[in-house]
Tab-separated table of N, CA and C in Angstrom:
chain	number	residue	atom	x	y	z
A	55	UNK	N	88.116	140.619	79.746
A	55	UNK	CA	89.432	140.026	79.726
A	55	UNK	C	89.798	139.558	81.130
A	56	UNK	N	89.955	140.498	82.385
A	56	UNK	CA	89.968	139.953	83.244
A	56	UNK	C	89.160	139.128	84.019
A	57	UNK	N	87.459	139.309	83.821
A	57	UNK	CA	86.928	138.575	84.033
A	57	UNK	C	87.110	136.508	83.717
A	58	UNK	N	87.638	136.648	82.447
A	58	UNK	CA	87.808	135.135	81.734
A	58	UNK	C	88.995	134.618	82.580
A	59	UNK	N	89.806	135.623	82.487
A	59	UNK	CA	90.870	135.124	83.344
A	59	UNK	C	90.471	134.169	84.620
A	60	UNK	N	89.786	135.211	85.788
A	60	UNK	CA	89.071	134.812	86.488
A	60	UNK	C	88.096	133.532	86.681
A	61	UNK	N	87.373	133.565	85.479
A	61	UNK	CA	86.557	132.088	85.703
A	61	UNK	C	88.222	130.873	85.133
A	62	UNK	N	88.382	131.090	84.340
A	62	UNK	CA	89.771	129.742	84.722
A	62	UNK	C	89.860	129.069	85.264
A	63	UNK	N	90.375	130.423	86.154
A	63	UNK	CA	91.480	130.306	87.126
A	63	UNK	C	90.400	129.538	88.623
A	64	UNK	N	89.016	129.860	88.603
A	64	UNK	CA	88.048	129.642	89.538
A	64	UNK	C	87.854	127.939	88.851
A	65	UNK	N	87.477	127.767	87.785
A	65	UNK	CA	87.209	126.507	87.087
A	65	UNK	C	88.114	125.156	87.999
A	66	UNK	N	89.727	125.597	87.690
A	66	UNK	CA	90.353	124.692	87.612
A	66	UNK	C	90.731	125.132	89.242
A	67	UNK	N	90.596	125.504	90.127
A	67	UNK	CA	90.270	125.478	91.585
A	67	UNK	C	89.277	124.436	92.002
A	68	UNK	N	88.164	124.560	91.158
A	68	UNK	CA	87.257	123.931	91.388
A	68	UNK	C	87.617	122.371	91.224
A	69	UNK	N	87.745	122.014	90.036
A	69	UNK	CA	88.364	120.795	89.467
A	69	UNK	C	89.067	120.078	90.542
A	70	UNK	N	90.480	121.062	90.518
A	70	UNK	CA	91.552	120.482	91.294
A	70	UNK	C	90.429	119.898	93.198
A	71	UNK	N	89.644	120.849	93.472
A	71	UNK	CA	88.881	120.499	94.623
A	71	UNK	C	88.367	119.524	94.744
A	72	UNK	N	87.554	119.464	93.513
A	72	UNK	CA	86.363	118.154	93.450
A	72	UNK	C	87.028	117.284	93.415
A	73	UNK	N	88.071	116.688	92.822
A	73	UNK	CA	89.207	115.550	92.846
A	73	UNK	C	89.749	115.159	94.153
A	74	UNK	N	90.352	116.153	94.840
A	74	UNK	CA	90.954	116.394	96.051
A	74	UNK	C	90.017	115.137	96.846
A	75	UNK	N	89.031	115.610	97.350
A	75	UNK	CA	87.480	115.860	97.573
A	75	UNK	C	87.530	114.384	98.087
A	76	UNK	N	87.350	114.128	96.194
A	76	UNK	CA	86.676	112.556	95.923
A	76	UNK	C	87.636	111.555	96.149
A	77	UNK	N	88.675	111.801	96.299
A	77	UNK	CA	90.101	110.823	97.015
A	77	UNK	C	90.022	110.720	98.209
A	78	UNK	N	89.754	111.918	98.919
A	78	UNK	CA	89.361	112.105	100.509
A	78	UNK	C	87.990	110.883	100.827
A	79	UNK	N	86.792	111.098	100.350
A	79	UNK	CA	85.860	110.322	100.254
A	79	UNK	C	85.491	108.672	100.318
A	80	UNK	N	86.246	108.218	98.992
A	80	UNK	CA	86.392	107.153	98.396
A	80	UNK	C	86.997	106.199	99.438
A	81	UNK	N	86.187	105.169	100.091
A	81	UNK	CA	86.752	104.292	100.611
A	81	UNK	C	87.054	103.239	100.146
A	82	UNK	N	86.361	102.205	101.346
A	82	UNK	CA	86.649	100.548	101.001
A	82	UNK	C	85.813	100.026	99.955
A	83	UNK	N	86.569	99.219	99.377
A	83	UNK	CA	85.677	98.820	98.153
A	83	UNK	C	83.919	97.468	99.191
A	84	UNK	N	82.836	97.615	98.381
A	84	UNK	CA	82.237	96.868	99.060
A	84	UNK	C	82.011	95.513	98.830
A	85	UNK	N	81.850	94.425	99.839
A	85	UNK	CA	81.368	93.264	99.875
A	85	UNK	C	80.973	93.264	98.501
A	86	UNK	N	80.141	93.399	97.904
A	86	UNK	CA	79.730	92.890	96.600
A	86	UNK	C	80.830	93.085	95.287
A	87	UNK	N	81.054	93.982	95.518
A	87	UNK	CA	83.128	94.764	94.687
A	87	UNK	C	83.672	93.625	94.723
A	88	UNK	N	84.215	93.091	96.481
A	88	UNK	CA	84.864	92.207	95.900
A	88	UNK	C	84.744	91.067	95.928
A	89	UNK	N	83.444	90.349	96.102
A	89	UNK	CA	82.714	89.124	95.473
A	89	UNK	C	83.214	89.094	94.613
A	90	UNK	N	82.870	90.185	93.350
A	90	UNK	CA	82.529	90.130	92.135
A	90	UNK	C	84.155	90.130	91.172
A	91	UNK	N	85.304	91.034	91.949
A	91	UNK	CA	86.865	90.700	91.486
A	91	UNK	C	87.696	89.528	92.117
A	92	UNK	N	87.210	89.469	93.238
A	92	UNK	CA	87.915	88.069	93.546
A	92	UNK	C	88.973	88.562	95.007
A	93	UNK	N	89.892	88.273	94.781
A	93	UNK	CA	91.146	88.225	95.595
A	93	UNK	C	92.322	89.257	94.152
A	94	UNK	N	93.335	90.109	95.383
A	94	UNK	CA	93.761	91.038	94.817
A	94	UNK	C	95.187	90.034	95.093
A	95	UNK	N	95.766	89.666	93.790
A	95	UNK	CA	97.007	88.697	94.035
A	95	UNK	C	98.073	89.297	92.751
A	96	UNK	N	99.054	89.961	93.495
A	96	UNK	CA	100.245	90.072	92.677
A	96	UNK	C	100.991	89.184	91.829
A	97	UNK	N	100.880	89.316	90.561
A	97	UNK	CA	101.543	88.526	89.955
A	97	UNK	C	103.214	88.249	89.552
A	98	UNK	N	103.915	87.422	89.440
A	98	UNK	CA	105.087	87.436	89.678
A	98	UNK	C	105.629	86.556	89.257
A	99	UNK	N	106.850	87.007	88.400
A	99	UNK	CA	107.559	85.744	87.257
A	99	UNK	C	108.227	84.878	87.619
A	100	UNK	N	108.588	83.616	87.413
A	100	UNK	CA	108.476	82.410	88.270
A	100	UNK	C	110.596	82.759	88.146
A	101	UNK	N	110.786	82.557	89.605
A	101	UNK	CA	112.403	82.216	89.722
A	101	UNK	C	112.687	80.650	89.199
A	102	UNK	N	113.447	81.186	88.428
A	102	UNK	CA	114.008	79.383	87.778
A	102	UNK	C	115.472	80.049	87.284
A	103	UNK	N	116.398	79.649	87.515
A	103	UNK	CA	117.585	79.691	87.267
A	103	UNK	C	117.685	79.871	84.989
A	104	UNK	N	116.940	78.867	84.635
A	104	UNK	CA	117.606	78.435	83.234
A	104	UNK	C	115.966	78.863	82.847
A	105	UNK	N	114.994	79.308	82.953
A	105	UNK	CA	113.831	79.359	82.675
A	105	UNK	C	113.200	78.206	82.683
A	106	UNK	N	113.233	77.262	83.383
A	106	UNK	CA	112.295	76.072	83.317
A	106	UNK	C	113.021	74.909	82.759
A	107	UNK	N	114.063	75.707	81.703
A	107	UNK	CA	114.621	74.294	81.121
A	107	UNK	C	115.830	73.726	81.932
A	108	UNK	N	115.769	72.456	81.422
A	108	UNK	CA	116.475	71.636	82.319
A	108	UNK	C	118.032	72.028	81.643
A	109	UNK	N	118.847	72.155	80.674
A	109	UNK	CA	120.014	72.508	80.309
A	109	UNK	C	120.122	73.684	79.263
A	110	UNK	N	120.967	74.421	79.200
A	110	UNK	CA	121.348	75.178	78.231
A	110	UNK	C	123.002	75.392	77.978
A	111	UNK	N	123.018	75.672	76.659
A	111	UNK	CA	124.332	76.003	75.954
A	111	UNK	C	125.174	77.545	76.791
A	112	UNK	N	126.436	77.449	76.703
A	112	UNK	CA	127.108	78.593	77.128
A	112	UNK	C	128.347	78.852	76.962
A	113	UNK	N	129.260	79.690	76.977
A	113	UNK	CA	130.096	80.403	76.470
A	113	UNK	C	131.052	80.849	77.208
A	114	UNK	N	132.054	80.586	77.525
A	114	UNK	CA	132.457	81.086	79.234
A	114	UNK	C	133.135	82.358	78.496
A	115	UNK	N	132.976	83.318	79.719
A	115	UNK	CA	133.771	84.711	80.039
A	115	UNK	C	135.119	84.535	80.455
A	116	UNK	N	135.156	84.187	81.858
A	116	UNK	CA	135.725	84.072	82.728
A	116	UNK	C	135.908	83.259	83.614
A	117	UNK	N	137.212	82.522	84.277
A	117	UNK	CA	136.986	81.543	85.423
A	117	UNK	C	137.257	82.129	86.553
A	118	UNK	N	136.429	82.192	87.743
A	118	UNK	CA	136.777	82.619	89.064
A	118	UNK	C	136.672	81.241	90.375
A	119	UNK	N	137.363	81.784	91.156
A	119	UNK	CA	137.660	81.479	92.588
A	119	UNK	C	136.417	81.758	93.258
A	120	UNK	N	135.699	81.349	93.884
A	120	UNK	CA	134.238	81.776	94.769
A	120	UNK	C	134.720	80.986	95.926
A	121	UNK	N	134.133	81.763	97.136
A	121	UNK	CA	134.479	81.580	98.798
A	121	UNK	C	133.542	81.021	98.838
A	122	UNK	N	133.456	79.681	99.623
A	122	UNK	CA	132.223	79.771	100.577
A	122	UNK	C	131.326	80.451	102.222
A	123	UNK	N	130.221	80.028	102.234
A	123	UNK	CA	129.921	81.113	103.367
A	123	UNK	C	130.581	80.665	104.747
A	124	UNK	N	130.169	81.029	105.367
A	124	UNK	CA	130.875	80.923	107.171
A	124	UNK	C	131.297	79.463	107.368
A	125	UNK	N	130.892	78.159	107.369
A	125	UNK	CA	131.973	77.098	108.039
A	125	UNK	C	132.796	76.492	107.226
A	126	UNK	N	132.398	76.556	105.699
A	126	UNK	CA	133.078	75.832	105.194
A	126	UNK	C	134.231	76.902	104.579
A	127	UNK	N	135.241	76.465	103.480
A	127	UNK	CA	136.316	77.301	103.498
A	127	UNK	C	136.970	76.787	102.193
A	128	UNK	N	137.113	75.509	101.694
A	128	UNK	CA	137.714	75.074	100.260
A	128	UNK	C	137.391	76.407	99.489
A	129	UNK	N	137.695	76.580	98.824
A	129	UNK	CA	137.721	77.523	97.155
A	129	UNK	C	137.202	76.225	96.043
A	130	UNK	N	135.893	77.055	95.520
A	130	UNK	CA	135.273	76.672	94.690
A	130	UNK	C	135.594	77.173	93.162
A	131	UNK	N	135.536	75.810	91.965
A	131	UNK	CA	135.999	76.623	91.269
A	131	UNK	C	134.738	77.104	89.907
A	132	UNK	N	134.644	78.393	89.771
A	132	UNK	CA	133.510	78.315	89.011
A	132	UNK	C	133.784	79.043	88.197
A	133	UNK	N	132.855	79.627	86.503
A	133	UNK	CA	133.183	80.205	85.438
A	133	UNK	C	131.975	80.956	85.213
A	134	UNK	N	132.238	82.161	84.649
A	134	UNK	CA	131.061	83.427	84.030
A	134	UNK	C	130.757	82.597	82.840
A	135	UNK	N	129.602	82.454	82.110
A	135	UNK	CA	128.934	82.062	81.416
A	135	UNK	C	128.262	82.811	80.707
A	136	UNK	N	127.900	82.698	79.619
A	136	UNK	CA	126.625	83.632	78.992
A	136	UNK	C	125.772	82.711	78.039
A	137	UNK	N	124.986	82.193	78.585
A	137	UNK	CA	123.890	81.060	77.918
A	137	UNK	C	123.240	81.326	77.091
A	138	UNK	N	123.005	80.673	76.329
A	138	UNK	CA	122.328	80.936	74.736
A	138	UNK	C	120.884	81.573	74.830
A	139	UNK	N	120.574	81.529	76.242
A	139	UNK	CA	118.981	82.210	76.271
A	139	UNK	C	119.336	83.901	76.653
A	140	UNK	N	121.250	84.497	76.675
A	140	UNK	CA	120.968	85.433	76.551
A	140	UNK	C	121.597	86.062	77.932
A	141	UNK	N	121.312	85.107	79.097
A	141	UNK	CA	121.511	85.618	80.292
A	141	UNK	C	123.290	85.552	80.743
A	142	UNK	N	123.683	86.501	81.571
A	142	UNK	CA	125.314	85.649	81.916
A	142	UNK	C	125.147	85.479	83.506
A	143	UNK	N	125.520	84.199	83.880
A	143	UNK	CA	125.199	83.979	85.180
A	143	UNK	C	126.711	83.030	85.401
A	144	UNK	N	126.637	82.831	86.750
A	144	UNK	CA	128.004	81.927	87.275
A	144	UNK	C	128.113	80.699	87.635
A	145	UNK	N	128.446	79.592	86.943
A	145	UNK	CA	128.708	78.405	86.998
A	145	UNK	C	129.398	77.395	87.552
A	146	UNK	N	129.067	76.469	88.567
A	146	UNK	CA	129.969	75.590	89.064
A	146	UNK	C	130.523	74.551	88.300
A	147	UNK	N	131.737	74.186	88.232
A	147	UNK	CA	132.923	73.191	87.922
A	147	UNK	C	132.602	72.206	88.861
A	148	UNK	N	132.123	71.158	88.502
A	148	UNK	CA	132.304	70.171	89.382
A	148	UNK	C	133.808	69.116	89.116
A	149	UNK	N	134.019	68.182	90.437
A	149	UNK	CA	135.034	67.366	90.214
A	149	UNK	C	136.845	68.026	90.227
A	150	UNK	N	136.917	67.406	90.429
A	150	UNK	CA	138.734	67.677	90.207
A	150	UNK	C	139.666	68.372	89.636
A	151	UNK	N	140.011	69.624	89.338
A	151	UNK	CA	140.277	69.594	88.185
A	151	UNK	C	139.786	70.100	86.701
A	152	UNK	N	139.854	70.996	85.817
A	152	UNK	CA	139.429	71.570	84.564
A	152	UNK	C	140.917	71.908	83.863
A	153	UNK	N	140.061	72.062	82.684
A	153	UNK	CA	140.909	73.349	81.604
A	153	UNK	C	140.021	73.837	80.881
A	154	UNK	N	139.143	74.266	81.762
A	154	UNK	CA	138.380	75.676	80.799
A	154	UNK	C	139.017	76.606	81.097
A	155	UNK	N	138.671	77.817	79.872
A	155	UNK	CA	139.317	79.331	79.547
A	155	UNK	C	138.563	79.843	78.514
A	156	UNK	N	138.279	81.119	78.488
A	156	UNK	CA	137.433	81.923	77.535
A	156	UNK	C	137.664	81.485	76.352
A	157	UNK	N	136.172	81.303	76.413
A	157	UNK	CA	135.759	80.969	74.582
A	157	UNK	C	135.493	79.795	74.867
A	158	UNK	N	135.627	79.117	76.277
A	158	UNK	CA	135.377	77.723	75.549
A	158	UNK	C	133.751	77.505	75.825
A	159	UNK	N	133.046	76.065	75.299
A	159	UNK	CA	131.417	75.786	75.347
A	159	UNK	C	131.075	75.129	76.582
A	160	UNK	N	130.662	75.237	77.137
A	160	UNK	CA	130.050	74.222	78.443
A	160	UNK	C	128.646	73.493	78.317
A	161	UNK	N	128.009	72.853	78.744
A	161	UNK	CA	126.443	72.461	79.167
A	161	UNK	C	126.585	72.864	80.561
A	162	UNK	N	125.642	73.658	81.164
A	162	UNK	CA	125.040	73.676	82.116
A	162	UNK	C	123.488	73.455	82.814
A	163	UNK	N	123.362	72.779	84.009
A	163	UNK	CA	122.252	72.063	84.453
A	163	UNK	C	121.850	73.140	85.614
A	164	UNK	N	120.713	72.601	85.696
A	164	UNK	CA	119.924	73.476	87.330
A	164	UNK	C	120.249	72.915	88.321
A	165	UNK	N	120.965	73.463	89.294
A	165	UNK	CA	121.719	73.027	90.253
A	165	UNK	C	122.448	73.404	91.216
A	166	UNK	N	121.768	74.589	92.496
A	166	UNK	CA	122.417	75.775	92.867
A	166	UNK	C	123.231	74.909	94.383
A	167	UNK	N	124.667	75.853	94.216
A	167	UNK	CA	125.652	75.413	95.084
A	167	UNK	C	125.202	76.141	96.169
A	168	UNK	N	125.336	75.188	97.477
A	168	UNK	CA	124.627	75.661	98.580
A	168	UNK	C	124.908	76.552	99.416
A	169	UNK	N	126.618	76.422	99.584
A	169	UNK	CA	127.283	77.436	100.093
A	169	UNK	C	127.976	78.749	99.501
A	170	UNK	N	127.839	78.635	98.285
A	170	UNK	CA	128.364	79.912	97.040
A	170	UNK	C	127.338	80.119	96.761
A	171	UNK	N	126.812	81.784	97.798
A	171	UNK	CA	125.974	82.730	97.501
A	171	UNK	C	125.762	82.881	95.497
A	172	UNK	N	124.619	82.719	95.247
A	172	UNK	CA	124.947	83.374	93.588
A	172	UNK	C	125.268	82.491	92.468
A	173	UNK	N	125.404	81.341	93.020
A	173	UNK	CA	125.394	80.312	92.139
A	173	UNK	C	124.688	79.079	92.178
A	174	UNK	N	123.636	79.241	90.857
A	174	UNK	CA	122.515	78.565	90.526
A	174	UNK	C	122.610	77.540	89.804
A	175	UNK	N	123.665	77.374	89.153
A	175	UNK	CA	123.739	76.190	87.835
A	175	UNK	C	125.059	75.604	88.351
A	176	UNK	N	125.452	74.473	87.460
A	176	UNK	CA	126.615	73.770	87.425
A	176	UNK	C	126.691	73.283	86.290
A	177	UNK	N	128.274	72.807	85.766
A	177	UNK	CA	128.440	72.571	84.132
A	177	UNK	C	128.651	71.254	84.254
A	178	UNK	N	128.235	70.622	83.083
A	178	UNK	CA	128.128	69.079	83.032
A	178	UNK	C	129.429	68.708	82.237
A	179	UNK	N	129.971	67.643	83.046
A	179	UNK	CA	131.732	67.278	82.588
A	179	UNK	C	131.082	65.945	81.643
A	180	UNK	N	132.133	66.396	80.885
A	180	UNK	CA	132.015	65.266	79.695
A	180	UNK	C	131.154	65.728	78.421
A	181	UNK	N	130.928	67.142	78.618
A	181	UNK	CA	130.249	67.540	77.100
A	181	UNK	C	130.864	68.947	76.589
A	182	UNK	N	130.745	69.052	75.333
A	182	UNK	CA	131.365	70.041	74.931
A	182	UNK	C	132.983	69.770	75.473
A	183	UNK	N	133.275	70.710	75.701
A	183	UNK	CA	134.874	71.638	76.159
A	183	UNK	C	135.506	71.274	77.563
A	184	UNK	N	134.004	70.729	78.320
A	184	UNK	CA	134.391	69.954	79.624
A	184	UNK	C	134.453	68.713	79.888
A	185	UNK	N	135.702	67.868	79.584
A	185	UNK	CA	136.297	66.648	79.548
A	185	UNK	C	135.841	66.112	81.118
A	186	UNK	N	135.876	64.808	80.978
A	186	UNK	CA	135.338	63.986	82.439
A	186	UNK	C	136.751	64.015	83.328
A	187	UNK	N	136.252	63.583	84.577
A	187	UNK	CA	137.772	63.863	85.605
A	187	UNK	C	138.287	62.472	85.369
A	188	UNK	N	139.610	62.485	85.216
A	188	UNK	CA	140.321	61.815	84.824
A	188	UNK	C	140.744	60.908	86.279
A	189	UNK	N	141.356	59.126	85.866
A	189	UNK	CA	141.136	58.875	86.577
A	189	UNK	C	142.961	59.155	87.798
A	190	UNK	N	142.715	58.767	88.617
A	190	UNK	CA	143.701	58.885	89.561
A	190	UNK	C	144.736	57.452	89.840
């Protein structure tokens, strides 16, 4: 009984060693290794605002006020969105002027505002819910 105990407990000493061991050991892979795999290149899902596509449908949340960064200073006016592919991201208003408000539909295009950190798209006036700027 105590003996069995003993080999175990010696077994998985051992184990745990030989592992230890062979991590310690194990170096660089060789010249022919990596002939034979190539180049070790992380793969990584492509940044695109709308996934590639050029417009999608959306839904507004919310309209907000967005700052721009350090020289410039106007108030931008932009809206929370939630696009039919699922995502909710923040949208620029272009032009003069709106009357969007929750619930209403927008089109939005790929098109990130340069000075409003965080905003990738802009909504296209004259479709859906967003009427063209009127003239002056």
């Amino acid at each position: 009984m105590n003996l069995g105990r003993f080999l175990t407990t010696a077994t998985s000493l051992f184990n745990g060693f030989t592992v230890a061991s062979l991590n310690a050991v194990r170096g660089m892979a060789s010249l022919q290794r990596m002939h034979r795999t190539g180049p070790h290149k992380k793969e990584r899902a492509p940044r695109q605002p709308l996934d590639g596509k050029p417009f999608a449908k959306g839904i507004i949340l919310k309209t907000l006020i967005k700052k721009p960064k350090k020289p410039n200073s106007a108030n931008r006016k932009c809206v929370l969105v939630r696009l039919s592919t699922g995502k909710e991201m923040v949208a620029y208003v272009p032009g003069i002027g709106h009357n969007l408000q929750e619930h209403n539909i927008v089109l939005c295009r790929v098109g990130r505002l340069q000075d409003v950190p965080g905003v990738k798209i802009k909504c296209v006036r004259g479709v859906y819910d967003l009427p063209h700027v009127k003239k002056a």
